[in-house]
Tab-separated table of C-alpha atoms in Angstrom:
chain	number	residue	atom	x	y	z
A	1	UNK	CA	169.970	39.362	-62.749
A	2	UNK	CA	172.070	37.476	-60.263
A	3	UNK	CA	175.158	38.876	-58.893
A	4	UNK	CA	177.980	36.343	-58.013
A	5	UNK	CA	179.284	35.237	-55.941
A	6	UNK	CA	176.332	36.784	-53.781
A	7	UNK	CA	177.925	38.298	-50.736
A	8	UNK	CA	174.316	39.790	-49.240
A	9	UNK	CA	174.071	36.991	-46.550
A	10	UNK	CA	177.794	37.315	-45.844
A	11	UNK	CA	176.949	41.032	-44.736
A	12	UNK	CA	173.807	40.750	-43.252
A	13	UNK	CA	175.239	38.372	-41.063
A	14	UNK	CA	178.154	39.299	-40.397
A	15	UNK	CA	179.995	35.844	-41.406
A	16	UNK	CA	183.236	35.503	-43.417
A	17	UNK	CA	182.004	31.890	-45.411
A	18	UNK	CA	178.648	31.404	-47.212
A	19	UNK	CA	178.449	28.791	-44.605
A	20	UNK	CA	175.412	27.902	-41.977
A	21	UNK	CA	175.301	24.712	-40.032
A	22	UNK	CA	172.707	22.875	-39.743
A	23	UNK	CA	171.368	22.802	-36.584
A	24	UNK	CA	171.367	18.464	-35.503
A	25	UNK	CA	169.335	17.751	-32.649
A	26	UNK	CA	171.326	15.243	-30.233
A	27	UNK	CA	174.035	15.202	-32.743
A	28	UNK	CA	175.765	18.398	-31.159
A	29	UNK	CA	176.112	21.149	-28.880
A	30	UNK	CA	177.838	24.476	-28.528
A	31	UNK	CA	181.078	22.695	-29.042
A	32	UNK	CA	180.551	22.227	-33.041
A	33	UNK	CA	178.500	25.533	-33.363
A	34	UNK	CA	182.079	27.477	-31.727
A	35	UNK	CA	184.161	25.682	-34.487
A	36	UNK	CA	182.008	26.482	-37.177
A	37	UNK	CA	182.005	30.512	-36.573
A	38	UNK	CA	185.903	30.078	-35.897
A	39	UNK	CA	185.917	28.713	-39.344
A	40	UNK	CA	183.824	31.672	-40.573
A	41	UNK	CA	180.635	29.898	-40.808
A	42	UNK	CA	176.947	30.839	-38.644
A	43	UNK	CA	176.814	28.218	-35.721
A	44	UNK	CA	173.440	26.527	-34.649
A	45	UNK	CA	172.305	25.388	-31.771
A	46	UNK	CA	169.025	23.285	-31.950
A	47	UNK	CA	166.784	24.438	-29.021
A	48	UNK	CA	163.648	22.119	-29.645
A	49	UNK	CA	164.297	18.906	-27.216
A	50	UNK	CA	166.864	21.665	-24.675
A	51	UNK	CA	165.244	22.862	-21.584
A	52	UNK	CA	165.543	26.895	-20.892
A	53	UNK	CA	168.352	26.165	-18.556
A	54	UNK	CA	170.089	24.185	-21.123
A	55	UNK	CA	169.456	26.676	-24.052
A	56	UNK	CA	171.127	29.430	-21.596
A	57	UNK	CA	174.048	26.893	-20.556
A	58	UNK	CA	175.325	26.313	-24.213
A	59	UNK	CA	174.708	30.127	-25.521
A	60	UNK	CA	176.627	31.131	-22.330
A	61	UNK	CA	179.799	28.997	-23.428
A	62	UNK	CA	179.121	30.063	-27.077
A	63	UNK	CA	179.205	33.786	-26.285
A	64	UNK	CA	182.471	33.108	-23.977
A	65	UNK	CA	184.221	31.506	-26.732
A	66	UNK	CA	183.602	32.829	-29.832
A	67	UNK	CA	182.274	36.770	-30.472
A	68	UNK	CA	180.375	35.775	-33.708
A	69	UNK	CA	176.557	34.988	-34.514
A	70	UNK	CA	174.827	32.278	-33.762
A	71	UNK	CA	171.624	30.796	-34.927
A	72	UNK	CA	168.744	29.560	-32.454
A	73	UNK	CA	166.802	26.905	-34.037
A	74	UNK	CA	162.903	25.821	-32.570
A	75	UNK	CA	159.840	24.060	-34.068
A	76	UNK	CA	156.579	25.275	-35.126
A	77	UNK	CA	154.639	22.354	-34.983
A	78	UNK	CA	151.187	21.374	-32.876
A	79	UNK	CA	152.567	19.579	-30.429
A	80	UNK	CA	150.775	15.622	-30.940
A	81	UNK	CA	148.321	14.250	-29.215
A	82	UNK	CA	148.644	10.435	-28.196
A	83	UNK	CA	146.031	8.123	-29.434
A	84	UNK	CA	145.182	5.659	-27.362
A	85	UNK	CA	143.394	3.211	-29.728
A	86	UNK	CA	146.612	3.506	-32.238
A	87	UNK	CA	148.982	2.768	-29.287
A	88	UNK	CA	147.555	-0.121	-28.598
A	89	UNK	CA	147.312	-1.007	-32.308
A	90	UNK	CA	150.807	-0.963	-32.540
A	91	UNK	CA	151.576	-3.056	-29.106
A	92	UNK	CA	149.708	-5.613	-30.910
A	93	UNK	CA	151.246	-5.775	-34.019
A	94	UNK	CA	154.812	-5.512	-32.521
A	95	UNK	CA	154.234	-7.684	-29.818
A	96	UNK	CA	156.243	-10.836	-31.470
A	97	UNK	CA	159.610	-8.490	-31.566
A	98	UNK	CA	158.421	-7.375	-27.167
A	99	UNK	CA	158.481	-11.519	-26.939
A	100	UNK	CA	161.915	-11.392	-29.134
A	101	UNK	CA	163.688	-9.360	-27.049
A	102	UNK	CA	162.208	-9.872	-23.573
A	103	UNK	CA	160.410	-6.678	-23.124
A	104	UNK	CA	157.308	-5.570	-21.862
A	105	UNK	CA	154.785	-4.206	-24.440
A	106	UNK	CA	152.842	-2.781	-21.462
A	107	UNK	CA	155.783	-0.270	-20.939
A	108	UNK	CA	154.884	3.581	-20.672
A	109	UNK	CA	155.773	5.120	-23.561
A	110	UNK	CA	158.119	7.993	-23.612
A	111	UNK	CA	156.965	11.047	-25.062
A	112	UNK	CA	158.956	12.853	-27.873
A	113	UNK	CA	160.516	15.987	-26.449
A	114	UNK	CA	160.396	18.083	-28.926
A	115	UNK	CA	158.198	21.502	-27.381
A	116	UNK	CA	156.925	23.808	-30.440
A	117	UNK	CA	158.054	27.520	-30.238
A	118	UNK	CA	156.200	28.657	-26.884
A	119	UNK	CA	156.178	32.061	-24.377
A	120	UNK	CA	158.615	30.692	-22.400
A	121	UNK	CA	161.095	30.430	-25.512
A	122	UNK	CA	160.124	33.794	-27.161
A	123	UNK	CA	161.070	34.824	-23.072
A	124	UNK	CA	164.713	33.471	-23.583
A	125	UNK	CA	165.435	34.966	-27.099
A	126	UNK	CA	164.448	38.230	-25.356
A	127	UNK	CA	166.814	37.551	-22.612
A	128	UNK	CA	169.825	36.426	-24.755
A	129	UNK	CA	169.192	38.283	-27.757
A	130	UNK	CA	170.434	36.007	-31.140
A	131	UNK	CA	171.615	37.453	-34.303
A	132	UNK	CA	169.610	34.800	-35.612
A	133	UNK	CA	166.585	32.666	-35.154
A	134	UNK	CA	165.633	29.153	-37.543
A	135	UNK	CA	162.550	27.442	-37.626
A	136	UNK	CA	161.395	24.467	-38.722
A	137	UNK	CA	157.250	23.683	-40.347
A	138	UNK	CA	156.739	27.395	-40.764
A	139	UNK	CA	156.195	30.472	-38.378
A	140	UNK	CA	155.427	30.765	-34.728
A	141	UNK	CA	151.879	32.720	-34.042
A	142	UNK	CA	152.377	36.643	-35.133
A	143	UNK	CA	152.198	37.395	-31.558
A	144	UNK	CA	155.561	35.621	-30.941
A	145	UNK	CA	157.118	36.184	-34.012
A	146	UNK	CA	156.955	39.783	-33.154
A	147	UNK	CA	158.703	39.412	-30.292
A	148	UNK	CA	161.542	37.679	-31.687
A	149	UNK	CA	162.026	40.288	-34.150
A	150	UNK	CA	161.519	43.218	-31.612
A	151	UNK	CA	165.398	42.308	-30.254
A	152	UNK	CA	166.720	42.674	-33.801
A	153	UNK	CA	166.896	38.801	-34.508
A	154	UNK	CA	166.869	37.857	-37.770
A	155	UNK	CA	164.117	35.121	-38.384
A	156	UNK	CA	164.718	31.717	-40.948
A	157	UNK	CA	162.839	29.535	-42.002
A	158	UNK	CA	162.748	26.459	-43.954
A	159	UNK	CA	160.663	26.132	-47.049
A	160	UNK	CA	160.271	22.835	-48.680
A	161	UNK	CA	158.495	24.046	-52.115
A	162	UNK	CA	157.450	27.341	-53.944
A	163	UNK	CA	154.553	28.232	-52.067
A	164	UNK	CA	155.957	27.805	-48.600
A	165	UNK	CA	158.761	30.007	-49.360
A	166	UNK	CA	156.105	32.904	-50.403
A	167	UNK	CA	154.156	32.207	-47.635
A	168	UNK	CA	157.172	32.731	-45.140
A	169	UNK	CA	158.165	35.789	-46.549
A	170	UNK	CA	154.212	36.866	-46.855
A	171	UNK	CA	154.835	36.516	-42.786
A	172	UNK	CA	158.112	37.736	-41.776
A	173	UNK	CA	160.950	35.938	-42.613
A	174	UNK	CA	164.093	37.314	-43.090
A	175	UNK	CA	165.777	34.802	-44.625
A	176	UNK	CA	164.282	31.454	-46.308
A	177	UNK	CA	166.356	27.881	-46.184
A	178	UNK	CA	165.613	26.189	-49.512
A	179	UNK	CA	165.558	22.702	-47.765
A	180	UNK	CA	165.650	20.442	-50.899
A	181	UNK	CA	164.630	16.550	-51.152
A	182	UNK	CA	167.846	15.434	-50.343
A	183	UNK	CA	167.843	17.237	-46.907
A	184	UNK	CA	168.268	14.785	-43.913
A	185	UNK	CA	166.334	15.442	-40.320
A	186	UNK	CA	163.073	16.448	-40.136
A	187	UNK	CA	161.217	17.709	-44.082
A	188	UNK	CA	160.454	21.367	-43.041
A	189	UNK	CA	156.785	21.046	-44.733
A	190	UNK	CA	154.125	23.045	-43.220
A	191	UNK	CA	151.387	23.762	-46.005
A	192	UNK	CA	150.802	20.297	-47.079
A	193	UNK	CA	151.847	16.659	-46.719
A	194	UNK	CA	152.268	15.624	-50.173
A	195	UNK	CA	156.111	14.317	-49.626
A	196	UNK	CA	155.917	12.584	-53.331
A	197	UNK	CA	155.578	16.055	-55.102
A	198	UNK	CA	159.520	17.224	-53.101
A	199	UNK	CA	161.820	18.312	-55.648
A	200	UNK	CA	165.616	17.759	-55.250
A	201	UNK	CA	167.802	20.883	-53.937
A	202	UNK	CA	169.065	22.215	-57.250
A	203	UNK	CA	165.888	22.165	-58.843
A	204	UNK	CA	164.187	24.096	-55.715
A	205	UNK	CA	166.580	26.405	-55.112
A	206	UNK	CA	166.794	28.407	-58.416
A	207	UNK	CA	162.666	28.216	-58.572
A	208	UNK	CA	162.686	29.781	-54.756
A	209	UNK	CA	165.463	32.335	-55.354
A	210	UNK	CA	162.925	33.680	-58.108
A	211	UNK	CA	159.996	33.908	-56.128
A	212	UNK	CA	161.001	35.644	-52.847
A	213	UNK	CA	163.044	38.775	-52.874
A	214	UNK	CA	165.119	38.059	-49.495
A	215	UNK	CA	168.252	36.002	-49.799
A	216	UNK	CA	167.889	32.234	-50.110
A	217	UNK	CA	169.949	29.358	-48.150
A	218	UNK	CA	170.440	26.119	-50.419
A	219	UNK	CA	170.118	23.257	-48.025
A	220	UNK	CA	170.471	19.254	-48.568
A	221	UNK	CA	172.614	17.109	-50.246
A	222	UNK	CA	175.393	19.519	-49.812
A	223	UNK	CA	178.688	18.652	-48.508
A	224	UNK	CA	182.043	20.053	-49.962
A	225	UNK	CA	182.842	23.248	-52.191
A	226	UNK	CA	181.224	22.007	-55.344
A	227	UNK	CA	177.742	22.029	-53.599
A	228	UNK	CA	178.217	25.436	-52.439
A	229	UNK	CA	178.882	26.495	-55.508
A	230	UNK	CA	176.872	25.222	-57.574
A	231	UNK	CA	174.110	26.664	-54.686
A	232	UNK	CA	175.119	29.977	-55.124
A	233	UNK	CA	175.466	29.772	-59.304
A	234	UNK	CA	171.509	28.976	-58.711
A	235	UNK	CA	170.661	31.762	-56.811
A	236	UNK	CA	171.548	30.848	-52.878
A	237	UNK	CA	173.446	33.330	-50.802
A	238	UNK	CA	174.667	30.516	-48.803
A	239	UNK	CA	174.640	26.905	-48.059
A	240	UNK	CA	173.267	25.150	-45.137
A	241	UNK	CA	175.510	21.943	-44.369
A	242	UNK	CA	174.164	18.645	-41.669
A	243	UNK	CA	175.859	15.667	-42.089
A	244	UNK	CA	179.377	16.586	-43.264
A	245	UNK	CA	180.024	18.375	-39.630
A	246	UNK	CA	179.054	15.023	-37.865
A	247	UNK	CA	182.478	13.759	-39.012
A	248	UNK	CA	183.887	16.537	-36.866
A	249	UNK	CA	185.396	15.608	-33.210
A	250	UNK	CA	183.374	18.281	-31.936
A	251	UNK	CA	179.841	16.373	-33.282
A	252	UNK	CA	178.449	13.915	-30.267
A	253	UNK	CA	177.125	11.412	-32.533
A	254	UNK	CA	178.263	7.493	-31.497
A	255	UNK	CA	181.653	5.797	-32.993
A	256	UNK	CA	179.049	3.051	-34.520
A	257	UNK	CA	176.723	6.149	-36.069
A	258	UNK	CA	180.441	7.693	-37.110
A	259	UNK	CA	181.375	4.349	-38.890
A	260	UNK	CA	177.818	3.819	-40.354
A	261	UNK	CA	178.052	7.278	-41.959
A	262	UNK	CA	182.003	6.427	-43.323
A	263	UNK	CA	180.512	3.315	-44.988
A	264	UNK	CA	177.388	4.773	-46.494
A	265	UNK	CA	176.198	4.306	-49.724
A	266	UNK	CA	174.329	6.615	-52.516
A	267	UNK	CA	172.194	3.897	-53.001
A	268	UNK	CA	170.879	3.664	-49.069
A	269	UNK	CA	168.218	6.599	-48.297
A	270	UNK	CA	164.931	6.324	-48.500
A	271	UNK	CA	162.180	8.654	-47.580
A	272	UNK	CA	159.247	8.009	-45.882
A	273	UNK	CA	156.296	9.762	-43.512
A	274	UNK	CA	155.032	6.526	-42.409
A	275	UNK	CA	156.284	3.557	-39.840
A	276	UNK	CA	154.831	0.044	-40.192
A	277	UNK	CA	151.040	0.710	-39.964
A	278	UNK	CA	148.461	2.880	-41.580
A	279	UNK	CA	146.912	4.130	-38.455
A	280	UNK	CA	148.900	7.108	-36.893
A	281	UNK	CA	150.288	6.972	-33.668
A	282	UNK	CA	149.654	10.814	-33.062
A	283	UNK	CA	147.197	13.472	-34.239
A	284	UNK	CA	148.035	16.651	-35.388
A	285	UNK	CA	148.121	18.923	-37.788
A	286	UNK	CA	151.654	19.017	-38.830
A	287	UNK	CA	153.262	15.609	-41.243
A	288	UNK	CA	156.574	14.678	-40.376
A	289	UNK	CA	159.277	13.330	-42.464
């Protein structure tokens, strides 16, 4: 039997809205992560392409503005392996837009940095001790985990079906993110790669909330009061919210990426996990959206 409004999150983190946001790689900094627990919210800061200095920077001016929570968010993923053979499979097929544009398709390539949950990270959670901890296709190894947990973080992560919700709480998290179809960023999926059998937000988060027994946060395709509640009505103790804070002065996305977004249509989004060839650039074990 459901109990709402469900105000467990709201006390076991210490928050005053049913509110997370999202943490948005490039998109912010500590600057929109201080407005959001001023509001009431939890405030993210997304750790996965920030060096250890920079991680300690922006938690520094976090914890000197604001005393509330704040979320650290990090991948799980293998970190990818660049194929040679597929690299130059692409040159070749692209090299008519290189002639286009006057570029040279013998240019290094720059790798992604985006560094999976390591020692080094699982160092600095130590040091600046969280309330909470996110992360994104699944768990880090149990060794690590444990450490994170050892401070008294609180460890989330997002589940993209059913099964990977089980399996998270099977393996020590505190909190699961329902991330839902409609969720922008990366898809959270760890167990498989099957992104035709994702189910919308509404539809996952009521089928998650009865699965797990820790509280559940209802993420994509939410962006005002309606979503929220119609997240909690289905079982969420909260709502995790992307996009609509990227309106926000304190966001550091472009004025051309602002306007984009104020001219958007529902009619414009389309997902996909592959980019112009059949042959994958990288190898690993981990399918991104």
């Amino acid at each position: 039997m459901y109990i709402w409004p469900n105000n467990t999150l709201l006390d076991l983190l210490h928050i005053e809205q049913p509110i997370v946001q999202a943490p948005m790689a490039g998109a912010q900094d500590s600057e929109l992560a201080i407005a959001v627990a001023r509001a009431g919210g939890l405030g993210s800061l997304a750790c996965a392409m920030l060096s250890p200095e920079q991680i300690r920077e922006q938690v520094g001016l976090f914890r000197q503005a604001v005393s509330a929570p704040i979320n650290l968010n990090f991948f799980c993923h293998d970190d990818l392996r660049l194929e040679p053979e597929a690299l130059q499979e692409w040159r070749l097929r692209l090299i008519p837009y290189y002639q286009e544009y006057g570029l040279d398709p013998n240019q290094e390539l720059p790798k992604a940095a985006r560094a999976p949950f390591s020692n080094p990270h699982a160092e600095l959670v130590e040091e600046l001790k969280p309330e909470v901890v996110s992360f994104h296709f699944g768990l880090p190894s149990p060794e690590l985990l444990e450490r994170v947990k050892k401070v008294g973080t609180l460890v989330m992560s997002s589940a993209t079906s059913t099964a990977e919700a089980v399996w998270l709480q099977e393996h020590g998290a505190d909190i699961i993110i329902a991330q839902g179809l409609e969720a922008g960023g990366h898809r959270g999926m760890f167990l498989d790669d099957k992104v035709h059998t994702q189910v919308g937000t509404l539809s996952l988060v009521p089928q998650i909330a009865d699965a797990v027994s820790i509280p559940v946060i209802a993420a994509g395709g939410i962006a005002d009061g309606r979503g929220i509640a119609a997240a909690l009505a289905l079982g969420a103790s909260a709502a995790q919210i992307g996009t609509a804070y990227l309106f926000c002065p304190e966001s550091k996305i472009t004025p051309l990426h602002r306007q984009a977004l104020s001219n958007s249509r529902s009619d414009g989004t389309a997902l996909t996990n592959v980019s112009g060839t059949s042959t994958p650039l990288f190898r690993g074990s981990q399918i991104h959206g």
